[in-house]
PDB file of C-alpha atoms in Angstrom:
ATOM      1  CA  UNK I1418      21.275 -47.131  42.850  1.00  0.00           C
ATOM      2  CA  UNK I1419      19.805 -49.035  39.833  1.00  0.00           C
ATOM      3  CA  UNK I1420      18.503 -52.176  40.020  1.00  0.00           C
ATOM      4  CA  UNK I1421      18.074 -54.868  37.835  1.00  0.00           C
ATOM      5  CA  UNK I1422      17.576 -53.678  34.485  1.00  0.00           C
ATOM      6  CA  UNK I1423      19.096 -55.257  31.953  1.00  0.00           C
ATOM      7  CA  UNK I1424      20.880 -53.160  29.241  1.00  0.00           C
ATOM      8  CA  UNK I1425      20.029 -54.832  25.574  1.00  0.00           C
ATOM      9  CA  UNK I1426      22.640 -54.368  22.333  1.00  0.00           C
ATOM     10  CA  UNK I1427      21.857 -52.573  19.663  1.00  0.00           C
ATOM     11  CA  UNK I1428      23.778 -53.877  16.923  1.00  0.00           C
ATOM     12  CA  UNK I1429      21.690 -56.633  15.048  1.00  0.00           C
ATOM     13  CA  UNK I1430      18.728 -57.556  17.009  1.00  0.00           C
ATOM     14  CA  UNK I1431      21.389 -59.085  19.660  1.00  0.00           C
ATOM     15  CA  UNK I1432      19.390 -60.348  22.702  1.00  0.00           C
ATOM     16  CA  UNK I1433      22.692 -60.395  24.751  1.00  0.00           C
ATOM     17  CA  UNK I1434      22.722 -58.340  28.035  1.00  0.00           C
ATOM     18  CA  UNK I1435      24.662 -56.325  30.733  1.00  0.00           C
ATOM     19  CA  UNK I1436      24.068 -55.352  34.006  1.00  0.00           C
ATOM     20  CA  UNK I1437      24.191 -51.460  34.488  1.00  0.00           C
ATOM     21  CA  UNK I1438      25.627 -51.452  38.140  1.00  0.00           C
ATOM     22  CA  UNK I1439      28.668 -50.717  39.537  1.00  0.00           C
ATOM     23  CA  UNK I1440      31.731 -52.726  40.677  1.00  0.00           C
ATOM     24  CA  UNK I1441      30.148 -52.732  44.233  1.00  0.00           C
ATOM     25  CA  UNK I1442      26.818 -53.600  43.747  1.00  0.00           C
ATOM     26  CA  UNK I1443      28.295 -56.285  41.305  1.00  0.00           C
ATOM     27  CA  UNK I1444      30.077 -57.580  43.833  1.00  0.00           C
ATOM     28  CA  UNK I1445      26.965 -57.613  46.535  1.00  0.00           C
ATOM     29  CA  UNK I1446      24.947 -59.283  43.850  1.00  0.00           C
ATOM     30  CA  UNK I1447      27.073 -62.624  43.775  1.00  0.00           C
ATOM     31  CA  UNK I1448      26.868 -62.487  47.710  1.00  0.00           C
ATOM     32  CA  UNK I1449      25.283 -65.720  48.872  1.00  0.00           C
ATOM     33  CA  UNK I1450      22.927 -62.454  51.433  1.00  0.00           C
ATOM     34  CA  UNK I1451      21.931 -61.259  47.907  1.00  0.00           C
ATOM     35  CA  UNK I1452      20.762 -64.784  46.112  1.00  0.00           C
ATOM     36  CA  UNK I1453      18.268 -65.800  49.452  1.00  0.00           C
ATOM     37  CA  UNK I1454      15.137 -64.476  48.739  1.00  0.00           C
ATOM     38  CA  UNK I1455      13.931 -61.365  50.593  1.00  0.00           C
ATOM     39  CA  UNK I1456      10.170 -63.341  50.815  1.00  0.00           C
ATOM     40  CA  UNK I1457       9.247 -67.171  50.047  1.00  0.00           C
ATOM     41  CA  UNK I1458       6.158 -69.125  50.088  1.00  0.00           C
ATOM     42  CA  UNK I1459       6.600 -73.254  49.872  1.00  0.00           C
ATOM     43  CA  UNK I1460       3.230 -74.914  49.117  1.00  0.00           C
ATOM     44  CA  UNK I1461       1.553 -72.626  51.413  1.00  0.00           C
ATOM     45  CA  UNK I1462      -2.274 -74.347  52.414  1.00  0.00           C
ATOM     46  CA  UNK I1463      -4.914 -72.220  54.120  1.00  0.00           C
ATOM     47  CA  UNK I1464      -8.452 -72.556  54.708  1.00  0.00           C
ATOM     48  CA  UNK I1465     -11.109 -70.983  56.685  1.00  0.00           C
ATOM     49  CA  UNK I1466     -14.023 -73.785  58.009  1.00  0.00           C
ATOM     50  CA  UNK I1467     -14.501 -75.425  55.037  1.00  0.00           C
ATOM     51  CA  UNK I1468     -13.782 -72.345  52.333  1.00  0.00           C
ATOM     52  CA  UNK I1469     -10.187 -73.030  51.010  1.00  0.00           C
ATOM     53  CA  UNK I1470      -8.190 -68.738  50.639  1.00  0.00           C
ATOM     54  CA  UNK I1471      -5.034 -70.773  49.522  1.00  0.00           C
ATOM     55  CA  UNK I1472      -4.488 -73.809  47.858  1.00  0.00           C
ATOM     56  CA  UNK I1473      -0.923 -74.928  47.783  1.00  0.00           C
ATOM     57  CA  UNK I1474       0.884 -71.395  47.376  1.00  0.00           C
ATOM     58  CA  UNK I1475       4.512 -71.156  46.306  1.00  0.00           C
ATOM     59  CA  UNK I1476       6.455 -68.485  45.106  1.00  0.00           C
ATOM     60  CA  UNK I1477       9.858 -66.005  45.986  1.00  0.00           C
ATOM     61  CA  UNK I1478      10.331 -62.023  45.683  1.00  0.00           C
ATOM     62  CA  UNK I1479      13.808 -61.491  44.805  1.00  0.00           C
ATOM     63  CA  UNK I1480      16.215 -58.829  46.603  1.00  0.00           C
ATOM     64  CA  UNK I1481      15.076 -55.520  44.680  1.00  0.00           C
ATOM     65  CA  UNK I1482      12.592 -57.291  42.916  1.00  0.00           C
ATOM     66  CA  UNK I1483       8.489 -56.092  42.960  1.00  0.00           C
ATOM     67  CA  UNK I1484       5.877 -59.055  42.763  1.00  0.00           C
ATOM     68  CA  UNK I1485       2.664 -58.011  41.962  1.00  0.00           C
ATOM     69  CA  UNK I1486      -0.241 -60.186  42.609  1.00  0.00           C
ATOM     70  CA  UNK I1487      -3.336 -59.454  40.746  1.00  0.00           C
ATOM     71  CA  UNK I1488      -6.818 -61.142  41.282  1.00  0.00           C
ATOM     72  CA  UNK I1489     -10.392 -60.023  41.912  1.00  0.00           C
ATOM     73  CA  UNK I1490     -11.780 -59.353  45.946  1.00  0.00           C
ATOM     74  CA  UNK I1491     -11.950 -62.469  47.361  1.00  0.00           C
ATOM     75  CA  UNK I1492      -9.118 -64.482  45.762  1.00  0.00           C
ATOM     76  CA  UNK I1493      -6.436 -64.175  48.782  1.00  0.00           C
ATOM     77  CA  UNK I1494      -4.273 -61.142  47.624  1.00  0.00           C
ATOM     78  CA  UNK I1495      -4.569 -59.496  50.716  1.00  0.00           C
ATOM     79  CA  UNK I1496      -4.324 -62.729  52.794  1.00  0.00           C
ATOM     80  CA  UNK I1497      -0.838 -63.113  51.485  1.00  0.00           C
ATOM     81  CA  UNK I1498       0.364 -59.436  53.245  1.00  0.00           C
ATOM     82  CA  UNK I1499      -1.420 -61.074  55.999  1.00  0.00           C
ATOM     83  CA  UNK I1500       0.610 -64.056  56.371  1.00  0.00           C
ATOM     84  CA  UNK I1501       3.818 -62.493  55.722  1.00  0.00           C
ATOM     85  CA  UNK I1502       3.394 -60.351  58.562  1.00  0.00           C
ATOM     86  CA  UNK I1503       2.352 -62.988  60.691  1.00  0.00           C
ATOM     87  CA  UNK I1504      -1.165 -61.570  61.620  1.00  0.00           C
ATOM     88  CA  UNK I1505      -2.451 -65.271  59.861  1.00  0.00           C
ATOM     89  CA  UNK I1506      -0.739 -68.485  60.427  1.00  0.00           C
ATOM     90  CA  UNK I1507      -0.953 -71.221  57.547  1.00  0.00           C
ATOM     91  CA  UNK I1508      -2.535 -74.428  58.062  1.00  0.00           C
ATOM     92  CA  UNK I1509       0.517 -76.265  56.050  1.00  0.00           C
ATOM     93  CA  UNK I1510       3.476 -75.137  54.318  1.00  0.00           C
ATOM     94  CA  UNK I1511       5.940 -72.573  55.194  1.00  0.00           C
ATOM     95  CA  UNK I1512       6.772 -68.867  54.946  1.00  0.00           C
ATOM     96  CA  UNK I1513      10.531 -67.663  54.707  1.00  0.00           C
ATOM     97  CA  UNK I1514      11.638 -63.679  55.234  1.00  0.00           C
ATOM     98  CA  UNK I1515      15.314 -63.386  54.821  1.00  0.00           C
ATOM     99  CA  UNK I1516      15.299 -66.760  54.893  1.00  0.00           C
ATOM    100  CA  UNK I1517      14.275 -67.301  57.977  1.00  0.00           C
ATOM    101  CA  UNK I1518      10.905 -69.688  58.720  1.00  0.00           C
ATOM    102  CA  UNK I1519       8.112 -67.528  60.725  1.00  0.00           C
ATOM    103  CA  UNK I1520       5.641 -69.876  59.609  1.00  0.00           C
ATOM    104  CA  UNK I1521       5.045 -70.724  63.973  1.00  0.00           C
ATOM    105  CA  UNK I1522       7.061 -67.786  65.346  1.00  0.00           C
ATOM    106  CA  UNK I1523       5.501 -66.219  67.776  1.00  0.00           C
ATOM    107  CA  UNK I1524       3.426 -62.555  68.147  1.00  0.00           C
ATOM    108  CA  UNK I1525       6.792 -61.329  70.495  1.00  0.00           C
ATOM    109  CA  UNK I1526       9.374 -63.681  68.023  1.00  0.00           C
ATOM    110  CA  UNK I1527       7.430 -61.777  65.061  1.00  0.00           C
ATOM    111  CA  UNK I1528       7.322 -58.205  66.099  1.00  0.00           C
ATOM    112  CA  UNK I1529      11.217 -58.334  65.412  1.00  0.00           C
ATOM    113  CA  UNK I1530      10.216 -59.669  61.881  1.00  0.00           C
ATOM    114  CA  UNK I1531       7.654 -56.822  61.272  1.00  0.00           C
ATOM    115  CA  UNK I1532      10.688 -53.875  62.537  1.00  0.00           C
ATOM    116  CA  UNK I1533      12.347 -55.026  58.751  1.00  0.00           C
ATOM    117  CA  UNK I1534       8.863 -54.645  57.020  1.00  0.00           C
ATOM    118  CA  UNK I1535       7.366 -51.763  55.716  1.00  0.00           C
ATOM    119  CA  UNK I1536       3.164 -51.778  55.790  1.00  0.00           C
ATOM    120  CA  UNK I1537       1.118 -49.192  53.214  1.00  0.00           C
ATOM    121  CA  UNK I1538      -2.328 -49.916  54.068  1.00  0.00           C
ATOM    122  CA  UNK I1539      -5.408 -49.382  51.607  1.00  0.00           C
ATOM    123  CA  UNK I1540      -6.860 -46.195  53.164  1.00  0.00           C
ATOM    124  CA  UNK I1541      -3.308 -44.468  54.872  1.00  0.00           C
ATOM    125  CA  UNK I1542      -4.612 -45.610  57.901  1.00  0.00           C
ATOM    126  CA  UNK I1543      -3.008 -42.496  59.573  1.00  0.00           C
ATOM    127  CA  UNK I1544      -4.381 -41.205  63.048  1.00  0.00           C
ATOM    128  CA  UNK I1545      -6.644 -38.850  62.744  1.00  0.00           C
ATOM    129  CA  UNK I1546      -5.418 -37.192  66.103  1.00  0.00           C
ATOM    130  CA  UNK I1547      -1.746 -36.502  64.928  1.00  0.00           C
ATOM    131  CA  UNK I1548      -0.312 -34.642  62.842  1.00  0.00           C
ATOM    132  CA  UNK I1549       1.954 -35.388  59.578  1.00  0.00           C
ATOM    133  CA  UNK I1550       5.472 -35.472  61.837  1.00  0.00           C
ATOM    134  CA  UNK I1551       4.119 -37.806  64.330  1.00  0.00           C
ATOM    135  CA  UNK I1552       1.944 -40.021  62.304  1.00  0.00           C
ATOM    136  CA  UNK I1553       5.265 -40.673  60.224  1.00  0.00           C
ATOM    137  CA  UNK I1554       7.140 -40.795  63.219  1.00  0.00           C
ATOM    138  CA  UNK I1555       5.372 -43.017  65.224  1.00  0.00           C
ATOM    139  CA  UNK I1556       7.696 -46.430  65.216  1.00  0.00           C
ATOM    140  CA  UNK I1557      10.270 -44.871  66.205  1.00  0.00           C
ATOM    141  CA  UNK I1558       8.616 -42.942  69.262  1.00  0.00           C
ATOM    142  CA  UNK I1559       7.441 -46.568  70.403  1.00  0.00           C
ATOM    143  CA  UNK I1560      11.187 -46.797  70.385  1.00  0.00           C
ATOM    144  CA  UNK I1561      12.546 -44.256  72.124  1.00  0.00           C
ATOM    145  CA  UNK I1562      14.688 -43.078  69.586  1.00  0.00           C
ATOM    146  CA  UNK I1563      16.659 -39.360  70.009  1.00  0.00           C
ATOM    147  CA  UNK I1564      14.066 -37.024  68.619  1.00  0.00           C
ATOM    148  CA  UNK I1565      17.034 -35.337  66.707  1.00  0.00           C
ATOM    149  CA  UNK I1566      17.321 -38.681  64.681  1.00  0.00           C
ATOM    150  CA  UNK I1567      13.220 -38.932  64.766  1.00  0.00           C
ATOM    151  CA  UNK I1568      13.445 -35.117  62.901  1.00  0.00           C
ATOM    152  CA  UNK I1569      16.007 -36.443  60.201  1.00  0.00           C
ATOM    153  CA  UNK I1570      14.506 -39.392  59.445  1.00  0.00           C
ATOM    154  CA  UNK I1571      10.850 -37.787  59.316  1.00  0.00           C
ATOM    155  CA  UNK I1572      11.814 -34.851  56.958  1.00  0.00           C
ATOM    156  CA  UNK I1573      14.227 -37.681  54.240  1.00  0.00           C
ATOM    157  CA  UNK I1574      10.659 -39.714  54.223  1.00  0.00           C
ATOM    158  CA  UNK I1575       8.696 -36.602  53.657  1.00  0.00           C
ATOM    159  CA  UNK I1576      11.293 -35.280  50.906  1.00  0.00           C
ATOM    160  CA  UNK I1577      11.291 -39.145  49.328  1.00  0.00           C
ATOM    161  CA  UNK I1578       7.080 -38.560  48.885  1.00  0.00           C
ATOM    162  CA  UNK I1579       7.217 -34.954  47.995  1.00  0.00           C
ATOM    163  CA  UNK I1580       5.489 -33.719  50.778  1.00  0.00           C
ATOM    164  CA  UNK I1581       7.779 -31.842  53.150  1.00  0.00           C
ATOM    165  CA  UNK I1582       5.638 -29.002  53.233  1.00  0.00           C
ATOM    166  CA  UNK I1583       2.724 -31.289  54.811  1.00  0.00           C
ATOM    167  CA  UNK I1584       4.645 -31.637  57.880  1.00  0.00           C
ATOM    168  CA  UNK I1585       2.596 -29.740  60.448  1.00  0.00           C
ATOM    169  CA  UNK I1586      -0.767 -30.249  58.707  1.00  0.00           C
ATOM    170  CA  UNK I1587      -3.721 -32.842  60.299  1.00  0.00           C
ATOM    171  CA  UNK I1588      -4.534 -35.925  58.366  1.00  0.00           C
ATOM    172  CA  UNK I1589      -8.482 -34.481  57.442  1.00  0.00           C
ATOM    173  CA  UNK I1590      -6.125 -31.584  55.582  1.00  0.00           C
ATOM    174  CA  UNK I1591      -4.621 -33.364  53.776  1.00  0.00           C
ATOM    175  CA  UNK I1592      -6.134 -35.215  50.313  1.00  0.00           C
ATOM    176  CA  UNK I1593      -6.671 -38.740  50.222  1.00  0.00           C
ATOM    177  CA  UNK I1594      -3.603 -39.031  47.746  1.00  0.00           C
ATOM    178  CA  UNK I1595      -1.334 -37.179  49.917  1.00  0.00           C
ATOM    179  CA  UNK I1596      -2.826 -39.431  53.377  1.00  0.00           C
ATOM    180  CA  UNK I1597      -1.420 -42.429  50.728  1.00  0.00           C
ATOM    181  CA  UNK I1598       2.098 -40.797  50.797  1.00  0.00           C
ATOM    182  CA  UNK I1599       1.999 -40.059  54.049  1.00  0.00           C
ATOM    183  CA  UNK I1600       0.963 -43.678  54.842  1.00  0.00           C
ATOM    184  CA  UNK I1601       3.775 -44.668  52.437  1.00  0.00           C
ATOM    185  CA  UNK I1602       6.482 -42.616  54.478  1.00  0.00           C
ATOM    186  CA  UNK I1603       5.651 -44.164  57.447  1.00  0.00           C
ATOM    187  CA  UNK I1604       6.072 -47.196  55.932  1.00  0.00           C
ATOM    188  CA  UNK I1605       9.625 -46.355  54.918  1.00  0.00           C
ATOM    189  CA  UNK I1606      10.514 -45.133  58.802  1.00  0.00           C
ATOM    190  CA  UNK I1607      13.770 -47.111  59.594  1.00  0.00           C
ATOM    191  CA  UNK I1608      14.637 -47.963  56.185  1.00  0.00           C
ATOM    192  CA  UNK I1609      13.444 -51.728  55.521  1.00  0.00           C
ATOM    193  CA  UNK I1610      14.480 -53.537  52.907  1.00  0.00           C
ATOM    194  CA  UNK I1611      10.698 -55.016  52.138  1.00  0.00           C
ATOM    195  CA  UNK I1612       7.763 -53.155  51.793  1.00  0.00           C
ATOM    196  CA  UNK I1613       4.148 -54.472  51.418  1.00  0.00           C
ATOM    197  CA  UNK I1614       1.404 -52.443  49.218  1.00  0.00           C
ATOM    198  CA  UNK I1615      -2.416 -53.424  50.260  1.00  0.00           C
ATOM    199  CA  UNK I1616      -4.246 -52.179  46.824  1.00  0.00           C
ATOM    200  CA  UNK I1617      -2.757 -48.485  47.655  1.00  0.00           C
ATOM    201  CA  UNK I1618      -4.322 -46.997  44.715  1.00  0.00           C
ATOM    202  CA  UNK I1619      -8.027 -48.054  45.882  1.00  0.00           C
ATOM    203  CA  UNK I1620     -10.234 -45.126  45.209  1.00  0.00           C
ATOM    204  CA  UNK I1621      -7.697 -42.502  44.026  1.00  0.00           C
ATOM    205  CA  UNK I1622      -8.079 -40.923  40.431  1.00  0.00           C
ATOM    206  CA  UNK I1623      -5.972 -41.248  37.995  1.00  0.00           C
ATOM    207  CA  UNK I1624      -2.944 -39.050  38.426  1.00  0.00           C
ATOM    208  CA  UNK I1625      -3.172 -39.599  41.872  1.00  0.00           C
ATOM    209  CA  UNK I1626      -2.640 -43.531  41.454  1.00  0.00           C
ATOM    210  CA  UNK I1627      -0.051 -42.870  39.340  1.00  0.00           C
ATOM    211  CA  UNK I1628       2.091 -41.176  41.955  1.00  0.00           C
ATOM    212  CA  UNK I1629       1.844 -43.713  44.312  1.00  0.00           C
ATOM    213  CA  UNK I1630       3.039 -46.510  41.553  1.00  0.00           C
ATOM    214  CA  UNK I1631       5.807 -43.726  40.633  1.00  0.00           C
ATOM    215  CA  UNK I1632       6.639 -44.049  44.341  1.00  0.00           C
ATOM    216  CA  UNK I1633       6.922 -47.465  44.228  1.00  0.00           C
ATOM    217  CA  UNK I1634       9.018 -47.585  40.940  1.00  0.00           C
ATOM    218  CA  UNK I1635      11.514 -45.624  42.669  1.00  0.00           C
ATOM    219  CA  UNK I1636      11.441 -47.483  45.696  1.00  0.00           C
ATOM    220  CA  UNK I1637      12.760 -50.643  43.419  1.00  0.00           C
ATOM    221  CA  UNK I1638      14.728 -48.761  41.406  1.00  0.00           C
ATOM    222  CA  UNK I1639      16.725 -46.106  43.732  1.00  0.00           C
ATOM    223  CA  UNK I1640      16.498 -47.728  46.946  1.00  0.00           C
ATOM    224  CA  UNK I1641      16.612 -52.140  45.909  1.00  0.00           C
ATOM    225  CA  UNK I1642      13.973 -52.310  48.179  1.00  0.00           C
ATOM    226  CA  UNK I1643      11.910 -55.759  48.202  1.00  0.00           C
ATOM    227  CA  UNK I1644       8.171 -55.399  47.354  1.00  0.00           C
ATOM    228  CA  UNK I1645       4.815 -56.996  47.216  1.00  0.00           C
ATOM    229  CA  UNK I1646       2.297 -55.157  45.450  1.00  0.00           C
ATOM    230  CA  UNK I1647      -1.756 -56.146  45.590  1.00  0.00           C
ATOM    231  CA  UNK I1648      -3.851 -54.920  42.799  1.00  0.00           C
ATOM    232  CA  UNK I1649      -6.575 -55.209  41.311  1.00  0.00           C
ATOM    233  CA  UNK I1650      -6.196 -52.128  38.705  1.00  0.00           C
ATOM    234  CA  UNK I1651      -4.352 -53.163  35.038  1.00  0.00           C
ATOM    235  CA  UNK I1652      -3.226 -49.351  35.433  1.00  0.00           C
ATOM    236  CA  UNK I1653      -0.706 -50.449  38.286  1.00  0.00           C
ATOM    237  CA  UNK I1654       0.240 -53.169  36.136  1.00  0.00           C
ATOM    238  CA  UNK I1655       0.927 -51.038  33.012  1.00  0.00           C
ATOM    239  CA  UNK I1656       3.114 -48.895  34.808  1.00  0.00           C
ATOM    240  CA  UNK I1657       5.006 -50.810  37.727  1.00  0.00           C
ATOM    241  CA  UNK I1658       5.940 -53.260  34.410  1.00  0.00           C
ATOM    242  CA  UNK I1659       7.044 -50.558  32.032  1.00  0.00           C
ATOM    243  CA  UNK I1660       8.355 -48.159  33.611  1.00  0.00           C
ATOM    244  CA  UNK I1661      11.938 -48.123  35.790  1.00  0.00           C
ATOM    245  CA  UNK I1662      13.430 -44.808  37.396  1.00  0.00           C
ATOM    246  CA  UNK I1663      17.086 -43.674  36.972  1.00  0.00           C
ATOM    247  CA  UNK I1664      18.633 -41.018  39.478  1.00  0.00           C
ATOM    248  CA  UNK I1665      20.911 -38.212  37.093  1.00  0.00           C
ATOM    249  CA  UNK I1666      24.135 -36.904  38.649  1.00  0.00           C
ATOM    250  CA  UNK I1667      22.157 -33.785  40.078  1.00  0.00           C
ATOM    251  CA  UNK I1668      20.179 -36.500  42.291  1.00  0.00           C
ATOM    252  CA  UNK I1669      16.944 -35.641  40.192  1.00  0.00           C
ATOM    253  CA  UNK I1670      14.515 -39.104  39.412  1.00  0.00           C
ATOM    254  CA  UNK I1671      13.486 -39.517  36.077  1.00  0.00           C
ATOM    255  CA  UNK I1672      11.001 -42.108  34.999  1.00  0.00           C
ATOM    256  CA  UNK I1673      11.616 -43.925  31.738  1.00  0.00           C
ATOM    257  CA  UNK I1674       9.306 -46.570  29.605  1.00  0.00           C
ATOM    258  CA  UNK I1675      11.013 -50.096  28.641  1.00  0.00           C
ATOM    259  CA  UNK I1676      11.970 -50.207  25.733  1.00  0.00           C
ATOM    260  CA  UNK I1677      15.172 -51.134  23.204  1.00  0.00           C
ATOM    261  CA  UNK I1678      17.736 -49.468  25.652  1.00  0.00           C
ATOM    262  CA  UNK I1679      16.663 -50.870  28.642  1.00  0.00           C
ATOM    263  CA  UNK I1680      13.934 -54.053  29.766  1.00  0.00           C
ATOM    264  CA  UNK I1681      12.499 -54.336  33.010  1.00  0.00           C
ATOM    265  CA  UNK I1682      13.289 -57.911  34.671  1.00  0.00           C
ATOM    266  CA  UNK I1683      13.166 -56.910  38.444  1.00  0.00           C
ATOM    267  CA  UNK I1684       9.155 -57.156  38.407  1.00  0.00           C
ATOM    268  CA  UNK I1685       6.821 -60.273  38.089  1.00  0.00           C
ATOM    269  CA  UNK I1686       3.193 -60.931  38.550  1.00  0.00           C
ATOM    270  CA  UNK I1687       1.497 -63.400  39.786  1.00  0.00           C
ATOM    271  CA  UNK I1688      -2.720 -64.125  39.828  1.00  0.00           C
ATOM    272  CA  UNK I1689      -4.279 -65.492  42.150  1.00  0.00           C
ATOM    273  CA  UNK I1690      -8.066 -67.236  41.544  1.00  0.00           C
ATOM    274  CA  UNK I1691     -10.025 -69.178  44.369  1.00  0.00           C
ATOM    275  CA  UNK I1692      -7.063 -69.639  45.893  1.00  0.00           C
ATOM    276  CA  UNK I1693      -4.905 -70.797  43.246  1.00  0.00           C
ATOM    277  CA  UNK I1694      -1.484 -69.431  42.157  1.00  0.00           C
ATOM    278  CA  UNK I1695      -2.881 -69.421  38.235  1.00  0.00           C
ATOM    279  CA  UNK I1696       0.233 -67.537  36.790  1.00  0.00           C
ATOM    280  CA  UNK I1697       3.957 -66.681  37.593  1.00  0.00           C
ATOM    281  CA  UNK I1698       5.942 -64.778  35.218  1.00  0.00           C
ATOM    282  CA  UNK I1699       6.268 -61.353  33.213  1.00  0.00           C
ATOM    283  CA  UNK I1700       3.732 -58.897  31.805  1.00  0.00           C
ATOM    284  CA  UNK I1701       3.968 -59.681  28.116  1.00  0.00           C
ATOM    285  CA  UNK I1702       3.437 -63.354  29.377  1.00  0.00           C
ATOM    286  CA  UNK I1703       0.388 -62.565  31.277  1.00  0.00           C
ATOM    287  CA  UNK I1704      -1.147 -60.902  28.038  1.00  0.00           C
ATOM    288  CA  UNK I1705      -0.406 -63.681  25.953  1.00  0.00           C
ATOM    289  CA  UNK I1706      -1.894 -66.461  28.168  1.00  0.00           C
ATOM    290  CA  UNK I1707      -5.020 -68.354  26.393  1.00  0.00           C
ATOM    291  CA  UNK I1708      -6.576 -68.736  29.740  1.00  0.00           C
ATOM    292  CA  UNK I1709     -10.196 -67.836  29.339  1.00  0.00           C
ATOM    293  CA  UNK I1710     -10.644 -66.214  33.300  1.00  0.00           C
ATOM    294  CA  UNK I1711      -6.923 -64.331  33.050  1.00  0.00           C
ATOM    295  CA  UNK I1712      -8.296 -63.021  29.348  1.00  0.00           C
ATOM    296  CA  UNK I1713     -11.790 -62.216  30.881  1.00  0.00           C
ATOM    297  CA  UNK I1714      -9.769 -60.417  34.394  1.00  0.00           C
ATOM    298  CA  UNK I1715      -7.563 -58.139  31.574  1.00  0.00           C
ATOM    299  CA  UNK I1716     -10.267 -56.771  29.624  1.00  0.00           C
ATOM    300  CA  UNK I1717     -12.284 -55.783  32.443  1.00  0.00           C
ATOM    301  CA  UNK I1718     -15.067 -58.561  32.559  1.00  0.00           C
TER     302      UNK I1718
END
């Protein structure tokens, strides 16, 4: 499935576009399901004592659409993931998934919320005690579900992350890139349409970050899935903004960089600073800003 990219002309500089997608997903896109916003924040207030983490927070990820939110330890990236999944409430404002408030829902109303929402967590947080299958497998044991289905589902994740062959193996065998994967199939157990990253690049070199934003690309790509992304690295930036993934007719996933044939528009950013929302909007945006702390936060100071 491909997502929205949007196709540019060639012939004179035009700036007119197309949508690459297919009668049906054409069709599903003009849905009124499609237009509501997978996650929304409305003037979203929260403070601890008298330290304000958010000041006033509003913004929407779109179906199929990554947001990444950049900002230095300490700004309220991570408190966002937080609220979404209900583990914070706000002190004012309100928080939609699917449309639906959560803002007061409560821990039993919200575990029904959480069943649609994928968690990757900084470190994997896999158990040590288990191995590959049943880490991955683990929400759906809490639910009973026939272990034949358990077994299908469990080996599709593992194929999705390349690491099939992992399946047996105990988390303190496996590299902290691949305990990222296998944290990131887990998340994908049961197939929900939003997925929340918690800086999962923290700590991995180079290549290995790389994979898990590859993972991620395809995730938005291939599957429309719904996304928040917390970051901190420009690396995850650079490549969740310029690069989209296309699945060939042999089912293969190539990764391609933006450029005149097609332009990314299913990802936005937005940076956080003492608890202000300080910028919505695209990369090339973000570069351009004269803002002397977003300038300062992009060149590493």
């Amino acid at each position: 499935m491909v997502s929205f990219l949007k196709r540019k002309k060639e012939k004179e500089g035009s700036h007119a576009t197309m949508q690459p997608v297919s009668k049906d997903m054409e069709d599903a896109f003009f849905q009124p399901t499609r237009a509501l916003p997978a996650i929304e924040f409305r003037n979203v207030h929260l403070a601890f004592d008298d330290k304000v983490i958010l000041d006033g927070i509003s913004f929407k990820v779109r179906r199929g659409e990554t947001k990444i939110i950049l900002g230095r330890s300490g700004s309220g990236k991570s408190t966002l993931i937080r609220l979404v999944l209900g583990l914070l409430k706000p002190d004012d404002g309100e928080i939609l998934v699917d449309g639906e408030d959560i803002t007061y829902l409560s821990e039993a109303q919200m575990m029904d919320v959480r069943a649609k929402i994928g968690m990757v967590f900084q470190e994997g947080a896999l158990f040590d005690s288990l191995p590959v299958y049943d880490n991955v497998a683990y929400r759906l044991h809490e639910r009973k579900v026939d272990e034949e289905l358990v077994e299908e589902q469990v080996k599709r994740m593992l194929e999705f992350v390349d690491l099939e062959d992992a399946i047996d193996k105990m988390p303190d065998e496996l590299s902290g890139g691949m305990r990222r994967r296998v944290g990131i199939a887990r998340a994908l157990v049961g197939n929900p349409r939003i997925v929340l990253f918690d800086e999962p690049t923290a700590g991995l070199d180079p290549p290995t970050a790389r994979t898990i934003c590859e993972l991620a690309i395809k995730l938005r790509d291939i599957q429309d899935v719904s996304s928040i992304f917390v970051t901190h690295e420009m690396k995850n930036l650079e490549y969740l903004s310029s690069e989209y993934a296309i699945m060939e007719d042999d089912g293969k996933v190539i990764f391609e960089e933006e450029g005149e044939r097609l332009c990314i528009i299913n990802t936005e950013i937005i940076m956080l600073h003492e608890g202000e929302l300080i910028f919505s909007g695209k990369e090339e945006q973000l570069r351009a800003s004269k803002d002397k702390y977003i300038q300062r936060f992009l060149n590493g100071k």
